[in-house]
Amino acid sequence: METAVVRRCRSPGSDVTSAIKRSERGPHCRIREEGTVFVEDRAITDEQLDTALAIHSRHSRVLVRADKVPRLERFVVIVDRIRGLGFQEVSLEVMKS
């Protein structure tokens, strides 16, 4: 199994970037091939995404993993919602078969 990692980074001059600790572990989200979303290994509905991420610092990195490539629209919706909650560093990891 191969793993392709795509990272969306903040601009180097950003004052928020300097506040982020490299060792800080943020929440992990996973989108399964059929579209089910998990946060920290717990299946959630779309309505629960905001609540599940509310306890995490907005300066932490969020890792979004996808089994294979789910429907692109589903993937984009989840990533956009996470960014809309104020998380600025969102890493994307797609598992290829």
mmCIF file of N, CA and C in Angstrom:
data_model
loop_
_atom_site.group_PDB
_atom_site.id
_atom_site.type_symbol
_atom_site.label_atom_id
_atom_site.label_comp_id
_atom_site.label_asym_id
_atom_site.label_seq_id
_atom_site.Cartn_x
_atom_site.Cartn_y
_atom_site.Cartn_z
ATOM 1 N N MET A 1 0.836 -1.174 0.000
ATOM 2 C CA MET A 1 0.000 0.000 0.000
ATOM 3 C C MET A 1 0.880 1.235 0.000
ATOM 4 N N GLU A 2 0.619 2.183 -0.885
ATOM 5 C CA GLU A 2 1.356 3.443 -0.943
ATOM 6 C C GLU A 2 0.586 4.516 -0.194
ATOM 7 N N THR A 3 1.294 5.509 0.285
ATOM 8 C CA THR A 3 0.661 6.651 0.921
ATOM 9 C C THR A 3 1.135 7.909 0.232
ATOM 10 N N ALA A 4 0.184 8.713 -0.206
ATOM 11 C CA ALA A 4 0.512 10.004 -0.799
ATOM 12 C C ALA A 4 0.117 11.076 0.206
ATOM 13 N N VAL A 5 1.019 11.955 0.530
ATOM 14 C CA VAL A 5 0.732 13.003 1.505
ATOM 15 C C VAL A 5 0.813 14.351 0.827
ATOM 16 N N VAL A 6 -0.237 15.132 0.998
ATOM 17 C CA VAL A 6 -0.280 16.487 0.463
ATOM 18 C C VAL A 6 -0.453 17.409 1.654
ATOM 19 N N ARG A 7 0.380 18.397 1.780
ATOM 20 C CA ARG A 7 0.282 19.309 2.924
ATOM 21 C C ARG A 7 -0.054 20.719 2.462
ATOM 22 N N ARG A 8 -0.965 21.325 3.171
ATOM 23 C CA ARG A 8 -1.300 22.722 2.932
ATOM 24 C C ARG A 8 -0.687 23.490 4.083
ATOM 25 N N CYS A 9 0.245 24.357 3.790
ATOM 26 C CA CYS A 9 0.999 25.050 4.835
ATOM 27 C C CYS A 9 0.635 26.521 4.892
ATOM 28 N N ARG A 10 0.834 27.100 6.049
ATOM 29 C CA ARG A 10 0.638 28.535 6.232
ATOM 30 C C ARG A 10 1.846 29.247 5.655
ATOM 31 N N SER A 11 1.682 30.514 5.355
ATOM 32 C CA SER A 11 2.800 31.295 4.841
ATOM 33 C C SER A 11 3.843 31.480 5.935
ATOM 34 N N PRO A 12 5.135 31.440 5.576
ATOM 35 C CA PRO A 12 6.201 31.508 6.570
ATOM 36 C C PRO A 12 6.166 32.761 7.438
ATOM 37 N N GLY A 13 5.669 33.868 6.934
ATOM 38 C CA GLY A 13 5.669 35.107 7.708
ATOM 39 C C GLY A 13 4.499 35.232 8.663
ATOM 40 N N SER A 14 3.623 34.264 8.706
ATOM 41 C CA SER A 14 2.425 34.354 9.531
ATOM 42 C C SER A 14 2.764 34.287 11.015
ATOM 43 N N ASP A 15 2.133 35.151 11.810
ATOM 44 C CA ASP A 15 2.380 35.128 13.249
ATOM 45 C C ASP A 15 1.738 33.902 13.894
ATOM 46 N N VAL A 16 0.706 33.338 13.269
ATOM 47 C CA VAL A 16 0.079 32.135 13.807
ATOM 48 C C VAL A 16 1.021 30.949 13.669
ATOM 49 N N THR A 17 1.735 30.876 12.556
ATOM 50 C CA THR A 17 2.653 29.765 12.316
ATOM 51 C C THR A 17 3.700 29.668 13.412
ATOM 52 N N SER A 18 4.234 30.792 13.858
ATOM 53 C CA SER A 18 5.278 30.755 14.876
ATOM 54 C C SER A 18 4.737 30.271 16.215
ATOM 55 N N ALA A 19 3.438 30.388 16.439
ATOM 56 C CA ALA A 19 2.855 29.960 17.708
ATOM 57 C C ALA A 19 2.588 28.465 17.750
ATOM 58 N N ILE A 20 2.634 27.805 16.609
ATOM 59 C CA ILE A 20 2.343 26.385 16.552
ATOM 60 C C ILE A 20 3.571 25.583 16.938
ATOM 61 N N LYS A 21 3.419 24.732 17.900
ATOM 62 C CA LYS A 21 4.521 23.876 18.311
ATOM 63 C C LYS A 21 4.596 22.696 17.353
ATOM 64 N N ARG A 22 5.769 22.420 16.861
ATOM 65 C CA ARG A 22 5.940 21.302 15.927
ATOM 66 C C ARG A 22 5.551 19.967 16.565
ATOM 67 N N SER A 23 5.732 19.839 17.866
ATOM 68 C CA SER A 23 5.441 18.570 18.518
ATOM 69 C C SER A 23 3.969 18.432 18.919
ATOM 70 N N GLU A 24 3.177 19.476 18.767
ATOM 71 C CA GLU A 24 1.784 19.431 19.183
ATOM 72 C C GLU A 24 0.991 18.498 18.283
ATOM 73 N N ARG A 25 0.348 17.539 18.881
ATOM 74 C CA ARG A 25 -0.446 16.580 18.126
ATOM 75 C C ARG A 25 -1.879 17.083 18.053
ATOM 76 N N GLY A 26 -2.373 17.239 16.863
ATOM 77 C CA GLY A 26 -3.744 17.683 16.674
ATOM 78 C C GLY A 26 -4.673 16.518 16.431
ATOM 79 N N PRO A 27 -5.921 16.817 16.188
ATOM 80 C CA PRO A 27 -6.894 15.757 15.948
ATOM 81 C C PRO A 27 -6.651 15.052 14.616
ATOM 82 N N HIS A 28 -7.045 13.795 14.569
ATOM 83 C CA HIS A 28 -6.935 13.003 13.350
ATOM 84 C C HIS A 28 -8.334 12.665 12.872
ATOM 85 N N CYS A 29 -8.607 12.947 11.626
ATOM 86 C CA CYS A 29 -9.886 12.613 11.004
ATOM 87 C C CYS A 29 -9.618 11.589 9.914
ATOM 88 N N ARG A 30 -10.590 10.743 9.678
ATOM 89 C CA ARG A 30 -10.455 9.739 8.626
ATOM 90 C C ARG A 30 -11.760 9.671 7.856
ATOM 91 N N ILE A 31 -11.647 9.632 6.548
ATOM 92 C CA ILE A 31 -12.817 9.468 5.693
ATOM 93 C C ILE A 31 -12.676 8.118 5.009
ATOM 94 N N ARG A 32 -13.609 7.236 5.280
ATOM 95 C CA ARG A 32 -13.548 5.912 4.663
ATOM 96 C C ARG A 32 -14.053 5.988 3.236
ATOM 97 N N GLU A 33 -13.746 4.979 2.491
ATOM 98 C CA GLU A 33 -14.081 4.951 1.069
ATOM 99 C C GLU A 33 -15.571 5.198 0.819
ATOM 100 N N GLU A 34 -16.438 4.686 1.696
ATOM 101 C CA GLU A 34 -17.878 4.864 1.507
ATOM 102 C C GLU A 34 -18.396 6.208 2.018
ATOM 103 N N GLY A 35 -17.491 7.016 2.653
ATOM 104 C CA GLY A 35 -17.869 8.362 3.075
ATOM 105 C C GLY A 35 -18.037 8.561 4.565
ATOM 106 N N THR A 36 -17.959 7.503 5.363
ATOM 107 C CA THR A 36 -18.089 7.635 6.813
ATOM 108 C C THR A 36 -16.903 8.412 7.364
ATOM 109 N N VAL A 37 -17.169 9.339 8.292
ATOM 110 C CA VAL A 37 -16.126 10.176 8.887
ATOM 111 C C VAL A 37 -15.865 9.717 10.314
ATOM 112 N N PHE A 38 -14.583 9.630 10.664
ATOM 113 C CA PHE A 38 -14.157 9.279 12.014
ATOM 114 C C PHE A 38 -13.290 10.407 12.545
ATOM 115 N N VAL A 39 -13.447 10.750 13.810
ATOM 116 C CA VAL A 39 -12.537 11.665 14.502
ATOM 117 C C VAL A 39 -11.988 10.876 15.676
ATOM 118 N N GLU A 40 -10.655 10.726 15.696
ATOM 119 C CA GLU A 40 -9.996 9.930 16.741
ATOM 120 C C GLU A 40 -10.641 8.553 16.866
ATOM 121 N N ASP A 41 -10.840 7.881 15.754
ATOM 122 C CA ASP A 41 -11.362 6.509 15.692
ATOM 123 C C ASP A 41 -12.811 6.366 16.142
ATOM 124 N N ARG A 42 -13.555 7.474 16.221
ATOM 125 C CA ARG A 42 -14.973 7.417 16.597
ATOM 126 C C ARG A 42 -15.800 7.885 15.406
ATOM 127 N N ALA A 43 -16.711 7.037 14.946
ATOM 128 C CA ALA A 43 -17.567 7.412 13.823
ATOM 129 C C ALA A 43 -18.481 8.560 14.252
ATOM 130 N N ILE A 44 -18.572 9.561 13.385
ATOM 131 C CA ILE A 44 -19.424 10.712 13.683
ATOM 132 C C ILE A 44 -20.289 11.042 12.474
ATOM 133 N N THR A 45 -21.366 11.763 12.736
ATOM 134 C CA THR A 45 -22.189 12.283 11.658
ATOM 135 C C THR A 45 -21.624 13.645 11.254
ATOM 136 N N ASP A 46 -22.064 14.160 10.137
ATOM 137 C CA ASP A 46 -21.608 15.485 9.710
ATOM 138 C C ASP A 46 -21.928 16.545 10.756
ATOM 139 N N GLU A 47 -23.069 16.409 11.403
ATOM 140 C CA GLU A 47 -23.481 17.392 12.407
ATOM 141 C C GLU A 47 -22.590 17.357 13.647
ATOM 142 N N GLN A 48 -21.928 16.243 13.908
ATOM 143 C CA GLN A 48 -21.079 16.100 15.091
ATOM 144 C C GLN A 48 -19.646 16.559 14.870
ATOM 145 N N LEU A 49 -19.271 16.889 13.643
ATOM 146 C CA LEU A 49 -17.889 17.276 13.348
ATOM 147 C C LEU A 49 -17.461 18.485 14.173
ATOM 148 N N ASP A 50 -18.284 19.520 14.210
ATOM 149 C CA ASP A 50 -17.942 20.734 14.965
ATOM 150 C C ASP A 50 -17.690 20.418 16.438
ATOM 151 N N THR A 51 -18.574 19.637 17.027
ATOM 152 C CA THR A 51 -18.452 19.283 18.443
ATOM 153 C C THR A 51 -17.218 18.432 18.702
ATOM 154 N N ALA A 52 -16.949 17.479 17.815
ATOM 155 C CA ALA A 52 -15.808 16.579 17.994
ATOM 156 C C ALA A 52 -14.479 17.330 17.939
ATOM 157 N N LEU A 53 -14.414 18.409 17.165
ATOM 158 C CA LEU A 53 -13.162 19.171 17.048
ATOM 159 C C LEU A 53 -13.098 20.364 17.998
ATOM 160 N N ALA A 54 -14.195 20.674 18.675
ATOM 161 C CA ALA A 54 -14.261 21.866 19.534
ATOM 162 C C ALA A 54 -13.255 21.855 20.675
ATOM 163 N N ILE A 55 -12.861 20.691 21.148
ATOM 164 C CA ILE A 55 -11.950 20.610 22.299
ATOM 165 C C ILE A 55 -10.490 20.843 21.922
ATOM 166 N N HIS A 56 -10.199 20.897 20.635
ATOM 167 C CA HIS A 56 -8.818 21.042 20.177
ATOM 168 C C HIS A 56 -8.466 22.505 19.905
ATOM 169 N N SER A 57 -7.212 22.841 20.180
ATOM 170 C CA SER A 57 -6.707 24.183 19.907
ATOM 171 C C SER A 57 -6.762 24.452 18.413
ATOM 172 N N ARG A 58 -7.135 25.653 18.042
ATOM 173 C CA ARG A 58 -7.192 26.030 16.629
ATOM 174 C C ARG A 58 -5.795 26.171 16.030
ATOM 175 N N HIS A 59 -4.774 26.118 16.880
ATOM 176 C CA HIS A 59 -3.393 26.185 16.411
ATOM 177 C C HIS A 59 -2.796 24.797 16.192
ATOM 178 N N SER A 60 -3.547 23.759 16.525
ATOM 179 C CA SER A 60 -3.043 22.403 16.313
ATOM 180 C C SER A 60 -3.259 21.989 14.860
ATOM 181 N N ARG A 61 -2.436 21.055 14.421
ATOM 182 C CA ARG A 61 -2.581 20.523 13.066
ATOM 183 C C ARG A 61 -3.680 19.492 13.042
ATOM 184 N N VAL A 62 -4.435 19.477 11.986
ATOM 185 C CA VAL A 62 -5.462 18.457 11.789
ATOM 186 C C VAL A 62 -5.000 17.576 10.636
ATOM 187 N N LEU A 63 -4.957 16.283 10.871
ATOM 188 C CA LEU A 63 -4.610 15.342 9.822
ATOM 189 C C LEU A 63 -5.896 14.705 9.320
ATOM 190 N N VAL A 64 -6.163 14.821 8.027
ATOM 191 C CA VAL A 64 -7.334 14.201 7.420
ATOM 192 C C VAL A 64 -6.834 13.075 6.525
ATOM 193 N N ARG A 65 -7.194 11.862 6.871
ATOM 194 C CA ARG A 65 -6.798 10.687 6.097
ATOM 195 C C ARG A 65 -7.996 10.196 5.307
ATOM 196 N N ALA A 66 -7.722 9.705 4.114
ATOM 197 C CA ALA A 66 -8.794 9.149 3.298
ATOM 198 C C ALA A 66 -8.380 7.765 2.814
ATOM 199 N N ASP A 67 -9.279 6.795 2.982
ATOM 200 C CA ASP A 67 -9.055 5.464 2.433
ATOM 201 C C ASP A 67 -9.264 5.570 0.933
ATOM 202 N N LYS A 68 -8.226 5.231 0.197
ATOM 203 C CA LYS A 68 -8.253 5.399 -1.251
ATOM 204 C C LYS A 68 -8.675 6.830 -1.517
ATOM 205 N N VAL A 69 -9.511 7.069 -2.482
ATOM 206 C CA VAL A 69 -10.005 8.426 -2.714
ATOM 207 C C VAL A 69 -11.520 8.368 -2.666
ATOM 208 N N PRO A 70 -12.104 8.893 -1.589
ATOM 209 C CA PRO A 70 -13.552 8.928 -1.528
ATOM 210 C C PRO A 70 -14.065 9.914 -2.577
ATOM 211 N N ARG A 71 -15.334 10.009 -2.708
ATOM 212 C CA ARG A 71 -15.855 11.012 -3.637
ATOM 213 C C ARG A 71 -15.180 12.343 -3.333
ATOM 214 N N LEU A 72 -14.612 12.952 -4.330
ATOM 215 C CA LEU A 72 -13.857 14.188 -4.145
ATOM 216 C C LEU A 72 -14.694 15.243 -3.431
ATOM 217 N N GLU A 73 -15.951 15.339 -3.795
ATOM 218 C CA GLU A 73 -16.835 16.329 -3.179
ATOM 219 C C GLU A 73 -16.915 16.125 -1.666
ATOM 220 N N ARG A 74 -17.021 14.889 -1.224
ATOM 221 C CA ARG A 74 -17.110 14.574 0.206
ATOM 222 C C ARG A 74 -15.824 14.986 0.931
ATOM 223 N N PHE A 75 -14.710 14.680 0.337
ATOM 224 C CA PHE A 75 -13.411 15.010 0.902
ATOM 225 C C PHE A 75 -13.265 16.530 1.051
ATOM 226 N N VAL A 76 -13.605 17.268 -0.006
ATOM 227 C CA VAL A 76 -13.487 18.728 -0.003
ATOM 228 C C VAL A 76 -14.428 19.347 1.033
ATOM 229 N N VAL A 77 -15.627 18.826 1.153
ATOM 230 C CA VAL A 77 -16.587 19.353 2.133
ATOM 231 C C VAL A 77 -16.038 19.221 3.548
ATOM 232 N N ILE A 78 -15.484 18.060 3.878
ATOM 233 C CA ILE A 78 -14.953 17.840 5.229
ATOM 234 C C ILE A 78 -13.756 18.757 5.501
ATOM 235 N N VAL A 79 -12.835 18.851 4.569
ATOM 236 C CA VAL A 79 -11.663 19.713 4.754
ATOM 237 C C VAL A 79 -12.089 21.181 4.876
ATOM 238 N N ASP A 80 -13.021 21.617 4.051
ATOM 239 C CA ASP A 80 -13.509 23.001 4.132
ATOM 240 C C ASP A 80 -14.189 23.282 5.461
ATOM 241 N N ARG A 81 -14.941 22.325 5.973
ATOM 242 C CA ARG A 81 -15.604 22.521 7.273
ATOM 243 C C ARG A 81 -14.574 22.643 8.382
ATOM 244 N N ILE A 82 -13.519 21.822 8.336
ATOM 245 C CA ILE A 82 -12.467 21.891 9.357
ATOM 246 C C ILE A 82 -11.784 23.252 9.291
ATOM 247 N N ARG A 83 -11.465 23.701 8.103
ATOM 248 C CA ARG A 83 -10.839 25.027 7.957
ATOM 249 C C ARG A 83 -11.798 26.128 8.391
ATOM 250 N N GLY A 84 -13.075 25.953 8.130
ATOM 251 C CA GLY A 84 -14.083 26.925 8.550
ATOM 252 C C GLY A 84 -14.212 27.035 10.057
ATOM 253 N N LEU A 85 -13.805 25.994 10.779
ATOM 254 C CA LEU A 85 -13.821 26.029 12.244
ATOM 255 C C LEU A 85 -12.637 26.796 12.808
ATOM 256 N N GLY A 86 -11.722 27.223 11.928
ATOM 257 C CA GLY A 86 -10.588 28.020 12.384
ATOM 258 C C GLY A 86 -9.261 27.292 12.392
ATOM 259 N N PHE A 87 -9.236 26.027 12.028
ATOM 260 C CA PHE A 87 -7.976 25.297 11.954
ATOM 261 C C PHE A 87 -7.240 25.744 10.701
ATOM 262 N N GLN A 88 -6.006 26.215 10.863
ATOM 263 C CA GLN A 88 -5.256 26.762 9.747
ATOM 264 C C GLN A 88 -4.294 25.766 9.111
ATOM 265 N N GLU A 89 -3.886 24.747 9.852
ATOM 266 C CA GLU A 89 -2.985 23.733 9.301
ATOM 267 C C GLU A 89 -3.751 22.433 9.170
ATOM 268 N N VAL A 90 -4.044 22.077 7.934
ATOM 269 C CA VAL A 90 -4.751 20.848 7.650
ATOM 270 C C VAL A 90 -3.889 20.025 6.709
ATOM 271 N N SER A 91 -3.469 18.849 7.162
ATOM 272 C CA SER A 91 -2.664 17.947 6.331
ATOM 273 C C SER A 91 -3.585 16.887 5.757
ATOM 274 N N LEU A 92 -3.354 16.546 4.512
ATOM 275 C CA LEU A 92 -4.180 15.571 3.834
ATOM 276 C C LEU A 92 -3.335 14.343 3.509
ATOM 277 N N GLU A 93 -3.879 13.180 3.794
ATOM 278 C CA GLU A 93 -3.171 11.940 3.509
ATOM 279 C C GLU A 93 -4.152 10.998 2.828
ATOM 280 N N VAL A 94 -3.808 10.554 1.628
ATOM 281 C CA VAL A 94 -4.665 9.668 0.858
ATOM 282 C C VAL A 94 -3.963 8.322 0.706
ATOM 283 N N MET A 95 -4.659 7.256 1.061
ATOM 284 C CA MET A 95 -4.107 5.915 0.952
ATOM 285 C C MET A 95 -4.438 5.376 -0.434
ATOM 286 N N LYS A 96 -3.401 4.933 -1.154
ATOM 287 C CA LYS A 96 -3.606 4.316 -2.469
ATOM 288 C C LYS A 96 -3.507 2.820 -2.325
ATOM 289 N N SER A 97 -4.281 2.110 -3.134
ATOM 290 C CA SER A 97 -4.182 0.645 -3.071
ATOM 291 C C SER A 97 -3.208 0.145 -4.107
#
